[in-house]
Tab-separated table of C-alpha atoms in Angstrom:
chain	number	residue	atom	x	y	z
A	25	MET	CA	-25.485	-29.237	109.391
A	26	TYR	CA	-26.860	-32.789	109.179
A	27	ILE	CA	-28.414	-33.371	105.730
A	28	VAL	CA	-30.511	-36.306	104.512
A	29	ASP	CA	-31.513	-36.535	100.866
A	30	PHE	CA	-34.902	-38.226	101.200
A	31	ARG	CA	-35.267	-39.090	97.526
A	32	CYS	CA	-32.311	-40.185	95.460
A	33	ARG	CA	-31.596	-42.991	93.015
A	34	PRO	CA	-27.871	-43.873	92.989
A	35	PRO	CA	-26.489	-44.372	89.464
A	36	THR	CA	-26.445	-48.161	89.277
A	37	PRO	CA	-27.366	-50.123	86.136
A	38	GLN	CA	-30.581	-51.154	87.865
A	39	PHE	CA	-31.706	-47.578	88.569
A	40	ASN	CA	-30.386	-46.240	85.290
A	41	SER	CA	-32.426	-48.732	83.283
A	42	TYR	CA	-35.363	-46.529	84.293
A	43	PHE	CA	-33.593	-43.159	84.456
A	44	GLN	CA	-32.137	-43.265	80.980
A	45	LYS	CA	-29.725	-40.509	80.093
A	46	ASP	CA	-31.721	-38.923	77.276
A	47	PHE	CA	-34.827	-38.697	79.478
A	48	VAL	CA	-32.906	-37.199	82.409
A	49	ALA	CA	-31.208	-34.700	80.093
A	50	SER	CA	-34.585	-33.582	78.700
A	51	VAL	CA	-35.997	-33.060	82.220
A	52	GLN	CA	-32.907	-31.109	83.256
A	53	GLN	CA	-33.098	-28.950	80.147
A	54	ARG	CA	-36.695	-27.961	80.922
A	55	SER	CA	-36.045	-27.337	84.629
A	56	GLY	CA	-32.624	-25.706	84.352
A	57	ALA	CA	-31.048	-28.364	86.585
A	58	GLN	CA	-27.368	-29.247	86.343
A	59	PRO	CA	-26.229	-32.742	85.302
A	60	SER	CA	-24.306	-35.098	87.589
A	61	PRO	CA	-20.938	-36.500	86.470
A	62	ALA	CA	-21.534	-39.575	88.653
A	63	PHE	CA	-24.784	-40.264	86.828
A	64	MET	CA	-23.165	-39.806	83.433
A	65	ASN	CA	-20.363	-42.191	84.493
A	66	ASP	CA	-22.679	-44.772	86.123
A	67	SER	CA	-20.555	-44.637	89.271
A	68	VAL	CA	-21.949	-45.066	92.790
A	69	ASP	CA	-18.499	-44.372	94.240
A	70	ASP	CA	-18.515	-41.012	92.451
A	71	PHE	CA	-22.065	-40.478	93.723
A	72	ILE	CA	-20.786	-40.878	97.299
A	73	LYS	CA	-18.105	-38.285	96.511
A	74	GLU	CA	-20.820	-35.954	95.224
A	75	MET	CA	-22.726	-36.529	98.482
A	76	ASP	CA	-19.578	-35.516	100.365
A	77	GLU	CA	-19.189	-32.375	98.252
A	78	ALA	CA	-22.825	-31.480	98.980
A	79	GLU	CA	-22.341	-32.290	102.688
A	80	ILE	CA	-25.143	-34.868	102.511
A	81	SER	CA	-24.764	-37.415	105.297
A	82	VAL	CA	-27.341	-39.975	104.155
A	83	GLY	CA	-29.213	-40.665	100.939
A	84	VAL	CA	-32.555	-42.490	100.910
A	85	ALA	CA	-32.624	-44.722	97.828
A	86	MET	CA	-36.241	-45.223	96.778
A	87	GLY	CA	-37.003	-48.507	95.059
A	88	ARG	CA	-39.729	-48.899	92.480
A	89	ASN	CA	-41.896	-51.727	91.153
A	90	SER	CA	-44.561	-50.355	88.854
A	91	PRO	CA	-45.802	-50.786	85.279
A	92	ALA	CA	-45.117	-48.513	82.328
A	93	ILE	CA	-47.323	-45.461	81.908
A	94	ASP	CA	-48.158	-43.305	78.892
A	95	MET	CA	-48.746	-39.560	79.319
A	96	GLY	CA	-48.807	-38.475	75.694
A	97	LYS	CA	-45.295	-37.486	74.685
A	98	LEU	CA	-44.131	-38.443	78.171
A	99	LYS	CA	-43.739	-42.209	78.246
A	100	PHE	CA	-42.335	-43.896	81.322
A	101	PRO	CA	-41.021	-47.463	81.076
A	102	ALA	CA	-41.890	-50.099	83.638
A	103	GLY	CA	-39.870	-49.546	86.792
A	104	ILE	CA	-38.924	-53.032	87.958
A	105	LEU	CA	-36.160	-52.929	90.550
A	106	PRO	CA	-35.435	-56.023	92.662
A	107	ASN	CA	-35.449	-55.088	96.325
A	108	ASP	CA	-32.341	-57.217	96.800
A	109	HIS	CA	-30.562	-54.347	95.068
A	110	LEU	CA	-31.685	-51.865	97.738
A	111	VAL	CA	-30.430	-54.229	100.443
A	112	ASP	CA	-27.096	-54.547	98.646
A	113	LEU	CA	-26.715	-50.756	98.415
A	114	GLN	CA	-27.668	-50.285	102.068
A	115	ASN	CA	-25.151	-52.899	103.164
A	116	ARG	CA	-22.330	-51.904	100.801
A	117	TYR	CA	-22.609	-48.216	101.663
A	118	ALA	CA	-23.624	-48.644	105.290
A	119	GLY	CA	-24.346	-45.352	106.999
A	120	ARG	CA	-24.472	-43.426	103.704
A	121	ILE	CA	-27.324	-45.047	101.774
A	122	VAL	CA	-30.523	-46.447	103.260
A	123	GLY	CA	-33.212	-48.099	101.183
A	124	PHE	CA	-36.973	-48.011	100.768
A	125	ALA	CA	-38.423	-51.138	99.177
A	126	GLY	CA	-40.432	-50.601	96.016
A	127	ILE	CA	-43.737	-52.376	96.592
A	128	ASP	CA	-46.258	-53.324	93.912
A	129	VAL	CA	-49.621	-52.924	95.633
A	130	SER	CA	-51.372	-54.715	92.741
A	131	ASN	CA	-49.575	-57.949	93.757
A	132	ARG	CA	-48.728	-58.725	90.129
A	133	ILE	CA	-44.952	-58.332	90.386
A	134	HIS	CA	-44.784	-59.905	93.837
A	135	ASN	CA	-46.928	-60.474	96.895
A	136	ALA	CA	-46.827	-57.059	98.542
A	137	CYS	CA	-47.052	-58.180	102.178
A	138	ASP	CA	-44.542	-61.002	101.704
A	139	GLU	CA	-42.157	-58.528	100.081
A	140	ILE	CA	-42.502	-56.144	103.024
A	141	ASP	CA	-41.930	-58.964	105.513
A	142	GLU	CA	-38.752	-60.002	103.709
A	143	TYR	CA	-37.156	-56.687	102.858
A	144	VAL	CA	-38.280	-54.487	105.747
A	145	GLY	CA	-38.901	-57.104	108.415
A	146	ARG	CA	-35.893	-59.349	107.803
A	147	GLN	CA	-33.467	-57.451	105.556
A	148	GLY	CA	-33.770	-54.114	107.348
A	149	LEU	CA	-34.857	-51.629	104.671
A	150	LYS	CA	-36.197	-48.444	106.253
A	151	GLY	CA	-39.601	-48.104	104.598
A	152	ILE	CA	-41.593	-48.712	101.432
A	153	PHE	CA	-42.478	-46.707	98.314
A	154	ILE	CA	-45.801	-47.328	96.550
A	155	GLU	CA	-47.452	-46.078	93.363
A	156	PRO	CA	-51.122	-47.134	93.509
A	157	CYS	CA	-51.866	-44.674	90.724
A	158	ARG	CA	-49.634	-46.628	88.343
A	159	ALA	CA	-50.309	-50.066	89.833
A	160	PHE	CA	-54.064	-50.077	89.198
A	161	LEU	CA	-55.152	-46.451	88.711
A	162	GLY	CA	-55.922	-46.383	92.418
A	163	HIS	CA	-55.543	-43.724	95.087
A	164	PRO	CA	-53.639	-44.106	98.372
A	165	ASP	CA	-56.845	-44.724	100.345
A	166	ASP	CA	-57.911	-47.631	98.111
A	167	GLU	CA	-59.194	-50.468	100.316
A	168	ARG	CA	-57.100	-52.977	98.350
A	169	ILE	CA	-53.972	-51.495	99.941
A	170	THR	CA	-55.205	-51.920	103.524
A	171	PRO	CA	-53.167	-55.115	104.193
A	172	VAL	CA	-50.011	-53.251	103.134
A	173	TYR	CA	-50.661	-50.414	105.561
A	174	GLU	CA	-51.468	-52.847	108.364
A	175	ARG	CA	-48.184	-54.689	107.760
A	176	CYS	CA	-46.264	-51.399	107.848
A	177	LEU	CA	-47.923	-50.521	111.154
A	178	ASP	CA	-46.893	-53.914	112.540
A	179	LEU	CA	-43.287	-53.274	111.495
A	180	GLY	CA	-43.246	-49.576	112.381
A	181	CYS	CA	-42.069	-48.554	108.928
A	182	PRO	CA	-43.092	-45.430	106.986
A	183	VAL	CA	-44.884	-45.467	103.642
A	184	ALA	CA	-43.812	-43.107	100.858
A	185	VAL	CA	-46.656	-42.485	98.403
A	186	MET	CA	-46.199	-41.208	94.869
A	187	SER	CA	-47.959	-37.941	94.047
A	188	GLY	CA	-47.623	-34.973	91.754
A	189	PRO	CA	-48.316	-34.385	88.058
A	190	LEU	CA	-46.520	-37.568	86.974
A	191	ALA	CA	-48.166	-39.870	89.504
A	192	GLY	CA	-50.829	-41.131	87.102
A	193	PRO	CA	-52.216	-40.646	83.615
A	194	ASP	CA	-53.748	-37.262	84.480
A	195	ILE	CA	-53.157	-34.507	87.008
A	196	SER	CA	-56.070	-35.515	89.239
A	197	PHE	CA	-53.710	-38.059	90.833
A	198	ALA	CA	-51.812	-35.147	92.404
A	199	ASP	CA	-54.783	-34.418	94.700
A	200	PRO	CA	-53.794	-35.187	98.341
A	201	THR	CA	-57.407	-35.662	99.490
A	202	PRO	CA	-57.027	-39.483	99.453
A	203	VAL	CA	-54.017	-39.111	101.769
A	204	ASP	CA	-56.204	-37.061	104.103
A	205	ARG	CA	-58.684	-39.945	104.229
A	206	LEU	CA	-55.871	-42.483	104.648
A	207	ALA	CA	-54.309	-40.583	107.549
A	208	THR	CA	-57.712	-40.432	109.231
A	209	ARG	CA	-58.059	-44.222	108.958
A	210	PHE	CA	-54.472	-44.872	110.083
A	211	PRO	CA	-53.433	-42.075	112.474
A	212	GLU	CA	-50.330	-43.978	113.606
A	213	LEU	CA	-49.047	-44.736	110.091
A	214	LYS	CA	-46.144	-42.539	108.984
A	215	ILE	CA	-47.063	-41.301	105.498
A	216	ILE	CA	-44.703	-39.397	103.191
A	217	ILE	CA	-46.181	-37.538	100.216
A	218	VAL	CA	-43.457	-37.816	97.573
A	219	HIS	CA	-43.202	-34.708	95.344
A	220	GLY	CA	-45.346	-32.921	97.941
A	221	ALA	CA	-48.571	-33.334	95.896
A	222	TRP	CA	-47.415	-30.437	93.684
A	223	PRO	CA	-49.210	-28.495	92.226
A	224	GLU	CA	-51.817	-28.993	94.992
A	225	VAL	CA	-49.473	-27.225	97.400
A	226	VAL	CA	-51.851	-25.415	99.755
A	227	LYS	CA	-54.113	-28.448	100.022
A	228	ALA	CA	-51.096	-30.651	100.845
A	229	THR	CA	-49.986	-28.323	103.642
A	230	ALA	CA	-53.546	-28.399	104.997
A	231	VAL	CA	-53.394	-32.204	105.122
A	232	ALA	CA	-50.104	-31.973	107.033
A	233	MET	CA	-51.620	-29.435	109.428
A	234	LYS	CA	-54.517	-31.800	110.091
A	235	HIS	CA	-52.389	-34.942	110.476
A	236	LYS	CA	-49.050	-34.969	112.303
A	237	ASN	CA	-48.333	-38.409	110.809
A	238	VAL	CA	-48.175	-36.929	107.281
A	239	TYR	CA	-44.840	-35.658	105.946
A	240	LEU	CA	-44.266	-33.631	102.790
A	241	SER	CA	-41.225	-34.244	100.633
A	242	PRO	CA	-41.512	-31.841	97.679
A	243	ASP	CA	-37.936	-32.670	96.539
A	244	SER	CA	-37.413	-31.236	93.019
A	245	MET	CA	-40.918	-29.762	92.991
A	246	GLN	CA	-39.828	-27.233	95.641
A	247	PHE	CA	-38.214	-25.321	92.780
A	248	ARG	CA	-41.386	-25.184	90.661
A	249	PRO	CA	-43.867	-22.284	90.548
A	250	GLY	CA	-46.319	-21.854	93.402
A	251	THR	CA	-44.339	-23.608	96.135
A	252	THR	CA	-43.961	-20.781	98.662
A	253	PRO	CA	-46.713	-22.298	100.874
A	254	TYR	CA	-44.426	-25.266	101.642
A	255	ILE	CA	-41.964	-22.835	103.201
A	256	GLU	CA	-44.632	-20.778	104.946
A	257	ALA	CA	-46.093	-23.950	106.466
A	258	ALA	CA	-42.668	-25.220	107.583
A	259	ASN	CA	-42.024	-21.883	109.264
A	260	LEU	CA	-45.348	-22.112	111.116
A	261	PHE	CA	-46.956	-25.492	111.895
A	262	MET	CA	-45.105	-27.972	109.664
A	263	SER	CA	-41.522	-27.657	110.906
A	264	ASP	CA	-41.447	-31.326	111.983
A	265	GLN	CA	-43.044	-32.653	108.783
A	266	TYR	CA	-40.909	-31.347	105.909
A	267	LEU	CA	-38.334	-33.692	104.321
A	268	PHE	CA	-35.633	-32.353	101.977
A	269	GLY	CA	-34.872	-34.330	98.827
A	270	THR	CA	-33.058	-33.833	95.536
A	271	ALA	CA	-34.882	-36.327	93.256
A	272	TYR	CA	-31.401	-37.268	91.974
A	273	PRO	CA	-30.518	-37.856	89.141
A	274	LEU	CA	-33.079	-35.280	88.018
A	275	ARG	CA	-31.220	-32.652	90.042
A	276	ASN	CA	-27.548	-32.293	90.955
A	277	LEU	CA	-26.864	-32.910	94.663
A	278	LYS	CA	-24.657	-29.931	95.530
A	279	ALA	CA	-26.612	-27.447	93.434
A	280	THR	CA	-29.868	-28.567	95.047
A	281	VAL	CA	-28.498	-28.225	98.582
A	282	ASN	CA	-27.134	-24.779	97.748
A	283	ASP	CA	-30.405	-23.686	96.140
A	284	PHE	CA	-32.405	-25.010	99.094
A	285	LYS	CA	-30.295	-23.119	101.620
A	286	GLN	CA	-31.215	-19.887	99.852
A	287	LEU	CA	-34.942	-20.416	100.465
A	288	PRO	CA	-36.554	-18.323	103.242
A	289	PHE	CA	-36.964	-21.034	105.873
A	290	ASN	CA	-36.334	-19.828	109.421
A	291	PRO	CA	-33.172	-21.377	110.953
A	292	ASP	CA	-35.042	-23.976	113.017
A	293	ALA	CA	-37.243	-25.094	110.103
A	294	MET	CA	-34.220	-25.210	107.769
A	295	GLU	CA	-32.226	-27.481	110.089
A	296	LYS	CA	-35.183	-29.803	110.605
A	297	ALA	CA	-36.124	-29.920	106.913
A	298	LEU	CA	-32.585	-30.633	105.717
A	299	GLY	CA	-32.016	-33.607	107.968
A	300	LEU	CA	-33.264	-33.706	111.539
A	301	ASN	CA	-36.821	-34.686	110.597
A	302	ALA	CA	-35.564	-37.558	108.458
A	303	LYS	CA	-33.123	-38.622	111.155
A	304	HIS	CA	-35.966	-38.844	113.665
A	305	LEU	CA	-38.411	-40.511	111.256
A	306	LEU	CA	-35.938	-43.221	110.179
A	307	ASN	CA	-34.132	-43.626	113.515
A	308	LEU	CA	-30.786	-42.894	111.873
């Protein structure tokens, strides 16, 4: 079966400056996830071996360029990852790792549209990842992001949008209603809701039902409470809009694939969710 991990961060020094080992260990302890030897050894070559063991054909490495955020005892450092690094990974591990450029929609770290032109238009990254909630406490339908969406439409590249309980300083940033409004404004824009807008699961599936250009990628959140509606929707109307992901290094690759295969997707929805939808979306 063809498998694409739609959200992974290979264990390079650049990624691991954000995903520090004590933080990852604390998340895994709370979620019951298994650690990754490749992550502990800071080895991308070992990561590729772990992909092979999990029978993952392609990993989508999501870049990030966003400021630090404080959520009480949860404190996230600034995620500043040069997009050159994503290009290097995509070229060095051609056919196994593809990259999404991390884009700062506030234009403080870089000029967002220039960055998209360079790294998607000229360097060949497959899409972009944005965090408007962290960039300027904005939502995905914020008018300030319009030039970014227009540039992505010009280039035909998808936009992955941060969501979920850790998207912003409070849980209101998990609400997918702004994505509903965005998809109405840009019906041809391919929009991926990262973390599947958990815990707003039913509302997220309703947005996907309404807009065929919206994809849900619950990744590690699929294994949280209250996520059965993702599966029910994929088995009914959302079979072409579900994207499997591990959220590595927060979850072990092989264990996540094995756990996912035990979920009650019908065979057609399972095959599409694990890889065929991503293959079609990214023209792999």
